[in-house]
Amino acid sequence: MTRAQQTISLALLVTSVYLAFALHLVPLNAKIQEDIIPVLPLWSLISFGSYLLFKLGWGVITFNDVLEAHKELMAEIEIARKDLKANGIDVD
């Protein structure tokens, strides 16, 4: 199963479970049915976005901690600068 198929399968599963709760096909406590189920998609979207922002921020903060990747990137930058200078492009 490819990654796309897994993602689509998971999305369909989550959507069908949510619809079962939202359409009152699964009996739940009235408080849960009226207060939690309607805002669950919004809450999930905000939580997922917060998680992704945290992962992005953490990656930016710890970028210099990955010394090998930093050295490799700096070497590639130097190679690119030399190549551009060889082609007559001024790089500072």
mmCIF file with all atom_site columns, N, CA, C and O in Angstrom, residues 6-41:
data_model
loop_
_atom_site.group_PDB
_atom_site.id
_atom_site.type_symbol
_atom_site.label_atom_id
_atom_site.label_alt_id
_atom_site.label_comp_id
_atom_site.label_asym_id
_atom_site.label_entity_id
_atom_site.label_seq_id
_atom_site.pdbx_PDB_ins_code
_atom_site.Cartn_x
_atom_site.Cartn_y
_atom_site.Cartn_z
_atom_site.occupancy
_atom_site.B_iso_or_equiv
_atom_site.pdbx_formal_charge
_atom_site.auth_seq_id
_atom_site.auth_comp_id
_atom_site.auth_asym_id
_atom_site.auth_atom_id
_atom_site.pdbx_PDB_model_num
ATOM 1   N N  . GLN A 1 6  ? -2.579  4.932  2.083  1.00 0.00 ? 6  GLN A N  1
ATOM 2   C CA . GLN A 1 6  ? -2.709  4.889  3.539  1.00 0.00 ? 6  GLN A CA 1
ATOM 3   C C  . GLN A 1 6  ? -3.351  6.167  4.060  1.00 0.00 ? 6  GLN A C  1
ATOM 4   O O  . GLN A 1 6  ? -4.219  6.124  4.936  1.00 0.00 ? 6  GLN A O  1
ATOM 5   N N  . THR A 1 7  ? -2.935  7.303  3.512  1.00 0.00 ? 7  THR A N  1
ATOM 6   C CA . THR A 1 7  ? -3.482  8.580  3.945  1.00 0.00 ? 7  THR A CA 1
ATOM 7   C C  . THR A 1 7  ? -4.963  8.680  3.606  1.00 0.00 ? 7  THR A C  1
ATOM 8   O O  . THR A 1 7  ? -5.774  9.115  4.433  1.00 0.00 ? 7  THR A O  1
ATOM 9   N N  . ILE A 1 8  ? -5.325  8.282  2.403  1.00 0.00 ? 8  ILE A N  1
ATOM 10  C CA . ILE A 1 8  ? -6.734  8.328  1.994  1.00 0.00 ? 8  ILE A CA 1
ATOM 11  C C  . ILE A 1 8  ? -7.569  7.379  2.845  1.00 0.00 ? 8  ILE A C  1
ATOM 12  O O  . ILE A 1 8  ? -8.676  7.721  3.275  1.00 0.00 ? 8  ILE A O  1
ATOM 13  N N  . SER A 1 9  ? -7.041  6.192  3.117  1.00 0.00 ? 9  SER A N  1
ATOM 14  C CA . SER A 1 9  ? -7.765  5.230  3.952  1.00 0.00 ? 9  SER A CA 1
ATOM 15  C C  . SER A 1 9  ? -7.993  5.770  5.354  1.00 0.00 ? 9  SER A C  1
ATOM 16  O O  . SER A 1 9  ? -9.098  5.650  5.910  1.00 0.00 ? 9  SER A O  1
ATOM 17  N N  . LEU A 1 10 ? -6.965  6.371  5.927  1.00 0.00 ? 10 LEU A N  1
ATOM 18  C CA . LEU A 1 10 ? -7.095  6.935  7.265  1.00 0.00 ? 10 LEU A CA 1
ATOM 19  C C  . LEU A 1 10 ? -8.091  8.092  7.278  1.00 0.00 ? 10 LEU A C  1
ATOM 20  O O  . LEU A 1 10 ? -8.925  8.194  8.184  1.00 0.00 ? 10 LEU A O  1
ATOM 21  N N  . ALA A 1 11 ? -8.039  8.946  6.254  1.00 0.00 ? 11 ALA A N  1
ATOM 22  C CA . ALA A 1 11 ? -8.967  10.074 6.175  1.00 0.00 ? 11 ALA A CA 1
ATOM 23  C C  . ALA A 1 11 ? -10.407 9.593  6.040  1.00 0.00 ? 11 ALA A C  1
ATOM 24  O O  . ALA A 1 11 ? -11.317 10.139 6.686  1.00 0.00 ? 11 ALA A O  1
ATOM 25  N N  . LEU A 1 12 ? -10.626 8.569  5.237  1.00 0.00 ? 12 LEU A N  1
ATOM 26  C CA . LEU A 1 12 ? -11.976 8.023  5.088  1.00 0.00 ? 12 LEU A CA 1
ATOM 27  C C  . LEU A 1 12 ? -12.467 7.382  6.388  1.00 0.00 ? 12 LEU A C  1
ATOM 28  O O  . LEU A 1 12 ? -13.642 7.521  6.745  1.00 0.00 ? 12 LEU A O  1
ATOM 29  N N  . LEU A 1 13 ? -11.579 6.701  7.090  1.00 0.00 ? 13 LEU A N  1
ATOM 30  C CA . LEU A 1 13 ? -11.953 6.091  8.360  1.00 0.00 ? 13 LEU A CA 1
ATOM 31  C C  . LEU A 1 13 ? -12.343 7.144  9.388  1.00 0.00 ? 13 LEU A C  1
ATOM 32  O O  . LEU A 1 13 ? -13.400 7.040  10.032 1.00 0.00 ? 13 LEU A O  1
ATOM 33  N N  . VAL A 1 14 ? -11.519 8.175  9.531  1.00 0.00 ? 14 VAL A N  1
ATOM 34  C CA . VAL A 1 14 ? -11.802 9.233  10.495 1.00 0.00 ? 14 VAL A CA 1
ATOM 35  C C  . VAL A 1 14 ? -13.083 9.978  10.123 1.00 0.00 ? 14 VAL A C  1
ATOM 36  O O  . VAL A 1 14 ? -13.916 10.273 10.989 1.00 0.00 ? 14 VAL A O  1
ATOM 37  N N  . THR A 1 15 ? -13.268 10.247 8.828  1.00 0.00 ? 15 THR A N  1
ATOM 38  C CA . THR A 1 15 ? -14.478 10.942 8.377  1.00 0.00 ? 15 THR A CA 1
ATOM 39  C C  . THR A 1 15 ? -15.723 10.112 8.639  1.00 0.00 ? 15 THR A C  1
ATOM 40  O O  . THR A 1 15 ? -16.741 10.639 9.089  1.00 0.00 ? 15 THR A O  1
ATOM 41  N N  . SER A 1 16 ? -15.657 8.813  8.375  1.00 0.00 ? 16 SER A N  1
ATOM 42  C CA . SER A 1 16 ? -16.837 7.976  8.593  1.00 0.00 ? 16 SER A CA 1
ATOM 43  C C  . SER A 1 16 ? -17.177 7.852  10.078 1.00 0.00 ? 16 SER A C  1
ATOM 44  O O  . SER A 1 16 ? -18.354 7.860  10.454 1.00 0.00 ? 16 SER A O  1
ATOM 45  N N  . VAL A 1 17 ? -16.161 7.761  10.929 1.00 0.00 ? 17 VAL A N  1
ATOM 46  C CA . VAL A 1 17 ? -16.427 7.699  12.372 1.00 0.00 ? 17 VAL A CA 1
ATOM 47  C C  . VAL A 1 17 ? -17.032 9.017  12.852 1.00 0.00 ? 17 VAL A C  1
ATOM 48  O O  . VAL A 1 17 ? -18.004 9.024  13.618 1.00 0.00 ? 17 VAL A O  1
ATOM 49  N N  . TYR A 1 18 ? -16.474 10.141 12.369 1.00 0.00 ? 18 TYR A N  1
ATOM 50  C CA . TYR A 1 18 ? -17.035 11.439 12.755 1.00 0.00 ? 18 TYR A CA 1
ATOM 51  C C  . TYR A 1 18 ? -18.475 11.575 12.289 1.00 0.00 ? 18 TYR A C  1
ATOM 52  O O  . TYR A 1 18 ? -19.338 12.041 13.042 1.00 0.00 ? 18 TYR A O  1
ATOM 53  N N  . LEU A 1 19 ? -18.764 11.186 11.058 1.00 0.00 ? 19 LEU A N  1
ATOM 54  C CA . LEU A 1 19 ? -20.134 11.291 10.546 1.00 0.00 ? 19 LEU A CA 1
ATOM 55  C C  . LEU A 1 19 ? -21.093 10.388 11.328 1.00 0.00 ? 19 LEU A C  1
ATOM 56  O O  . LEU A 1 19 ? -22.257 10.753 11.533 1.00 0.00 ? 19 LEU A O  1
ATOM 57  N N  . ALA A 1 20 ? -20.614 9.232  11.753 1.00 0.00 ? 20 ALA A N  1
ATOM 58  C CA . ALA A 1 20 ? -21.462 8.350  12.560 1.00 0.00 ? 20 ALA A CA 1
ATOM 59  C C  . ALA A 1 20 ? -21.848 9.028  13.872 1.00 0.00 ? 20 ALA A C  1
ATOM 60  O O  . ALA A 1 20 ? -22.990 8.926  14.325 1.00 0.00 ? 20 ALA A O  1
ATOM 61  N N  . PHE A 1 21 ? -20.902 9.756  14.467 1.00 0.00 ? 21 PHE A N  1
ATOM 62  C CA . PHE A 1 21 ? -21.217 10.486 15.696 1.00 0.00 ? 21 PHE A CA 1
ATOM 63  C C  . PHE A 1 21 ? -22.067 11.721 15.406 1.00 0.00 ? 21 PHE A C  1
ATOM 64  O O  . PHE A 1 21 ? -23.003 12.020 16.133 1.00 0.00 ? 21 PHE A O  1
ATOM 65  N N  . ALA A 1 22 ? -21.738 12.452 14.356 1.00 0.00 ? 22 ALA A N  1
ATOM 66  C CA . ALA A 1 22 ? -22.440 13.703 14.055 1.00 0.00 ? 22 ALA A CA 1
ATOM 67  C C  . ALA A 1 22 ? -23.879 13.472 13.621 1.00 0.00 ? 22 ALA A C  1
ATOM 68  O O  . ALA A 1 22 ? -24.757 14.303 13.897 1.00 0.00 ? 22 ALA A O  1
ATOM 69  N N  . LEU A 1 23 ? -24.149 12.365 12.953 1.00 0.00 ? 23 LEU A N  1
ATOM 70  C CA . LEU A 1 23 ? -25.512 12.066 12.493 1.00 0.00 ? 23 LEU A CA 1
ATOM 71  C C  . LEU A 1 23 ? -26.311 11.256 13.511 1.00 0.00 ? 23 LEU A C  1
ATOM 72  O O  . LEU A 1 23 ? -27.387 10.738 13.184 1.00 0.00 ? 23 LEU A O  1
ATOM 73  N N  . HIS A 1 24 ? -25.791 11.142 14.720 1.00 0.00 ? 24 HIS A N  1
ATOM 74  C CA . HIS A 1 24 ? -26.463 10.457 15.834 1.00 0.00 ? 24 HIS A CA 1
ATOM 75  C C  . HIS A 1 24 ? -26.711 8.981  15.537 1.00 0.00 ? 24 HIS A C  1
ATOM 76  O O  . HIS A 1 24 ? -27.690 8.402  16.007 1.00 0.00 ? 24 HIS A O  1
ATOM 77  N N  . LEU A 1 25 ? -25.841 8.356  14.745 1.00 0.00 ? 25 LEU A N  1
ATOM 78  C CA . LEU A 1 25 ? -25.965 6.932  14.490 1.00 0.00 ? 25 LEU A CA 1
ATOM 79  C C  . LEU A 1 25 ? -25.396 6.115  15.647 1.00 0.00 ? 25 LEU A C  1
ATOM 80  O O  . LEU A 1 25 ? -25.785 4.969  15.854 1.00 0.00 ? 25 LEU A O  1
ATOM 81  N N  . VAL A 1 26 ? -24.489 6.717  16.386 1.00 0.00 ? 26 VAL A N  1
ATOM 82  C CA . VAL A 1 26 ? -23.917 6.096  17.578 1.00 0.00 ? 26 VAL A CA 1
ATOM 83  C C  . VAL A 1 26 ? -24.427 6.889  18.768 1.00 0.00 ? 26 VAL A C  1
ATOM 84  O O  . VAL A 1 26 ? -24.173 8.084  18.877 1.00 0.00 ? 26 VAL A O  1
ATOM 85  N N  . PRO A 1 27 ? -25.167 6.235  19.658 1.00 0.00 ? 27 PRO A N  1
ATOM 86  C CA . PRO A 1 27 ? -25.710 6.979  20.801 1.00 0.00 ? 27 PRO A CA 1
ATOM 87  C C  . PRO A 1 27 ? -24.608 7.377  21.790 1.00 0.00 ? 27 PRO A C  1
ATOM 88  O O  . PRO A 1 27 ? -23.796 6.553  22.195 1.00 0.00 ? 27 PRO A O  1
ATOM 89  N N  . LEU A 1 28 ? -24.614 8.655  22.115 1.00 0.00 ? 28 LEU A N  1
ATOM 90  C CA . LEU A 1 28 ? -23.671 9.189  23.095 1.00 0.00 ? 28 LEU A CA 1
ATOM 91  C C  . LEU A 1 28 ? -24.435 10.036 24.102 1.00 0.00 ? 28 LEU A C  1
ATOM 92  O O  . LEU A 1 28 ? -25.616 10.341 23.923 1.00 0.00 ? 28 LEU A O  1
ATOM 93  N N  . ASN A 1 29 ? -23.745 10.424 25.140 1.00 0.00 ? 29 ASN A N  1
ATOM 94  C CA . ASN A 1 29 ? -24.291 11.332 26.121 1.00 0.00 ? 29 ASN A CA 1
ATOM 95  C C  . ASN A 1 29 ? -24.703 12.630 25.413 1.00 0.00 ? 29 ASN A C  1
ATOM 96  O O  . ASN A 1 29 ? -24.030 13.109 24.501 1.00 0.00 ? 29 ASN A O  1
ATOM 97  N N  . ALA A 1 30 ? -25.807 13.230 25.812 1.00 0.00 ? 30 ALA A N  1
ATOM 98  C CA . ALA A 1 30 ? -26.316 14.426 25.147 1.00 0.00 ? 30 ALA A CA 1
ATOM 99  C C  . ALA A 1 30 ? -25.320 15.577 25.218 1.00 0.00 ? 30 ALA A C  1
ATOM 100 O O  . ALA A 1 30 ? -25.172 16.344 24.256 1.00 0.00 ? 30 ALA A O  1
ATOM 101 N N  . LYS A 1 31 ? -24.632 15.713 26.329 1.00 0.00 ? 31 LYS A N  1
ATOM 102 C CA . LYS A 1 31 ? -23.643 16.787 26.468 1.00 0.00 ? 31 LYS A CA 1
ATOM 103 C C  . LYS A 1 31 ? -22.517 16.633 25.448 1.00 0.00 ? 31 LYS A C  1
ATOM 104 O O  . LYS A 1 31 ? -22.116 17.603 24.808 1.00 0.00 ? 31 LYS A O  1
ATOM 105 N N  . ILE A 1 32 ? -22.016 15.420 25.296 1.00 0.00 ? 32 ILE A N  1
ATOM 106 C CA . ILE A 1 32 ? -20.959 15.161 24.315 1.00 0.00 ? 32 ILE A CA 1
ATOM 107 C C  . ILE A 1 32 ? -21.484 15.403 22.910 1.00 0.00 ? 32 ILE A C  1
ATOM 108 O O  . ILE A 1 32 ? -20.824 16.032 22.078 1.00 0.00 ? 32 ILE A O  1
ATOM 109 N N  . GLN A 1 33 ? -22.698 14.909 22.643 1.00 0.00 ? 33 GLN A N  1
ATOM 110 C CA . GLN A 1 33 ? -23.278 15.030 21.303 1.00 0.00 ? 33 GLN A CA 1
ATOM 111 C C  . GLN A 1 33 ? -23.507 16.487 20.900 1.00 0.00 ? 33 GLN A C  1
ATOM 112 O O  . GLN A 1 33 ? -23.328 16.831 19.747 1.00 0.00 ? 33 GLN A O  1
ATOM 113 N N  . GLU A 1 34 ? -23.873 17.332 21.832 1.00 0.00 ? 34 GLU A N  1
ATOM 114 C CA . GLU A 1 34 ? -24.216 18.722 21.510 1.00 0.00 ? 34 GLU A CA 1
ATOM 115 C C  . GLU A 1 34 ? -23.044 19.683 21.649 1.00 0.00 ? 34 GLU A C  1
ATOM 116 O O  . GLU A 1 34 ? -22.990 20.685 20.935 1.00 0.00 ? 34 GLU A O  1
ATOM 117 N N  . ASP A 1 35 ? -22.108 19.398 22.551 1.00 0.00 ? 35 ASP A N  1
ATOM 118 C CA . ASP A 1 35 ? -21.038 20.361 22.819 1.00 0.00 ? 35 ASP A CA 1
ATOM 119 C C  . ASP A 1 35 ? -19.690 19.994 22.202 1.00 0.00 ? 35 ASP A C  1
ATOM 120 O O  . ASP A 1 35 ? -18.938 20.880 21.788 1.00 0.00 ? 35 ASP A O  1
ATOM 121 N N  . ILE A 1 36 ? -19.357 18.723 22.129 1.00 0.00 ? 36 ILE A N  1
ATOM 122 C CA . ILE A 1 36 ? -18.023 18.325 21.695 1.00 0.00 ? 36 ILE A CA 1
ATOM 123 C C  . ILE A 1 36 ? -17.976 17.931 20.217 1.00 0.00 ? 36 ILE A C  1
ATOM 124 O O  . ILE A 1 36 ? -17.103 18.395 19.482 1.00 0.00 ? 36 ILE A O  1
ATOM 125 N N  . ILE A 1 37 ? -18.904 17.117 19.786 1.00 0.00 ? 37 ILE A N  1
ATOM 126 C CA . ILE A 1 37 ? -18.878 16.601 18.415 1.00 0.00 ? 37 ILE A CA 1
ATOM 127 C C  . ILE A 1 37 ? -18.920 17.715 17.363 1.00 0.00 ? 37 ILE A C  1
ATOM 128 O O  . ILE A 1 37 ? -18.160 17.664 16.397 1.00 0.00 ? 37 ILE A O  1
ATOM 129 N N  . PRO A 1 38 ? -19.726 18.766 17.494 1.00 0.00 ? 38 PRO A N  1
ATOM 130 C CA . PRO A 1 38 ? -19.747 19.799 16.450 1.00 0.00 ? 38 PRO A CA 1
ATOM 131 C C  . PRO A 1 38 ? -18.426 20.559 16.287 1.00 0.00 ? 38 PRO A C  1
ATOM 132 O O  . PRO A 1 38 ? -18.094 20.989 15.184 1.00 0.00 ? 38 PRO A O  1
ATOM 133 N N  . VAL A 1 39 ? -17.662 20.736 17.346 1.00 0.00 ? 39 VAL A N  1
ATOM 134 C CA . VAL A 1 39 ? -16.405 21.491 17.248 1.00 0.00 ? 39 VAL A CA 1
ATOM 135 C C  . VAL A 1 39 ? -15.181 20.595 17.100 1.00 0.00 ? 39 VAL A C  1
ATOM 136 O O  . VAL A 1 39 ? -14.060 21.093 17.018 1.00 0.00 ? 39 VAL A O  1
ATOM 137 N N  . LEU A 1 40 ? -15.360 19.308 17.029 1.00 0.00 ? 40 LEU A N  1
ATOM 138 C CA . LEU A 1 40 ? -14.241 18.377 16.929 1.00 0.00 ? 40 LEU A CA 1
ATOM 139 C C  . LEU A 1 40 ? -13.381 18.590 15.677 1.00 0.00 ? 40 LEU A C  1
ATOM 140 O O  . LEU A 1 40 ? -12.142 18.570 15.791 1.00 0.00 ? 40 LEU A O  1
ATOM 141 N N  . PRO A 1 41 ? -13.952 18.810 14.492 1.00 0.00 ? 41 PRO A N  1
ATOM 142 C CA . PRO A 1 41 ? -13.079 19.045 13.323 1.00 0.00 ? 41 PRO A CA 1
ATOM 143 C C  . PRO A 1 41 ? -12.223 20.312 13.470 1.00 0.00 ? 41 PRO A C  1
ATOM 144 O O  . PRO A 1 41 ? -11.041 20.304 13.117 1.00 0.00 ? 41 PRO A O  1
#
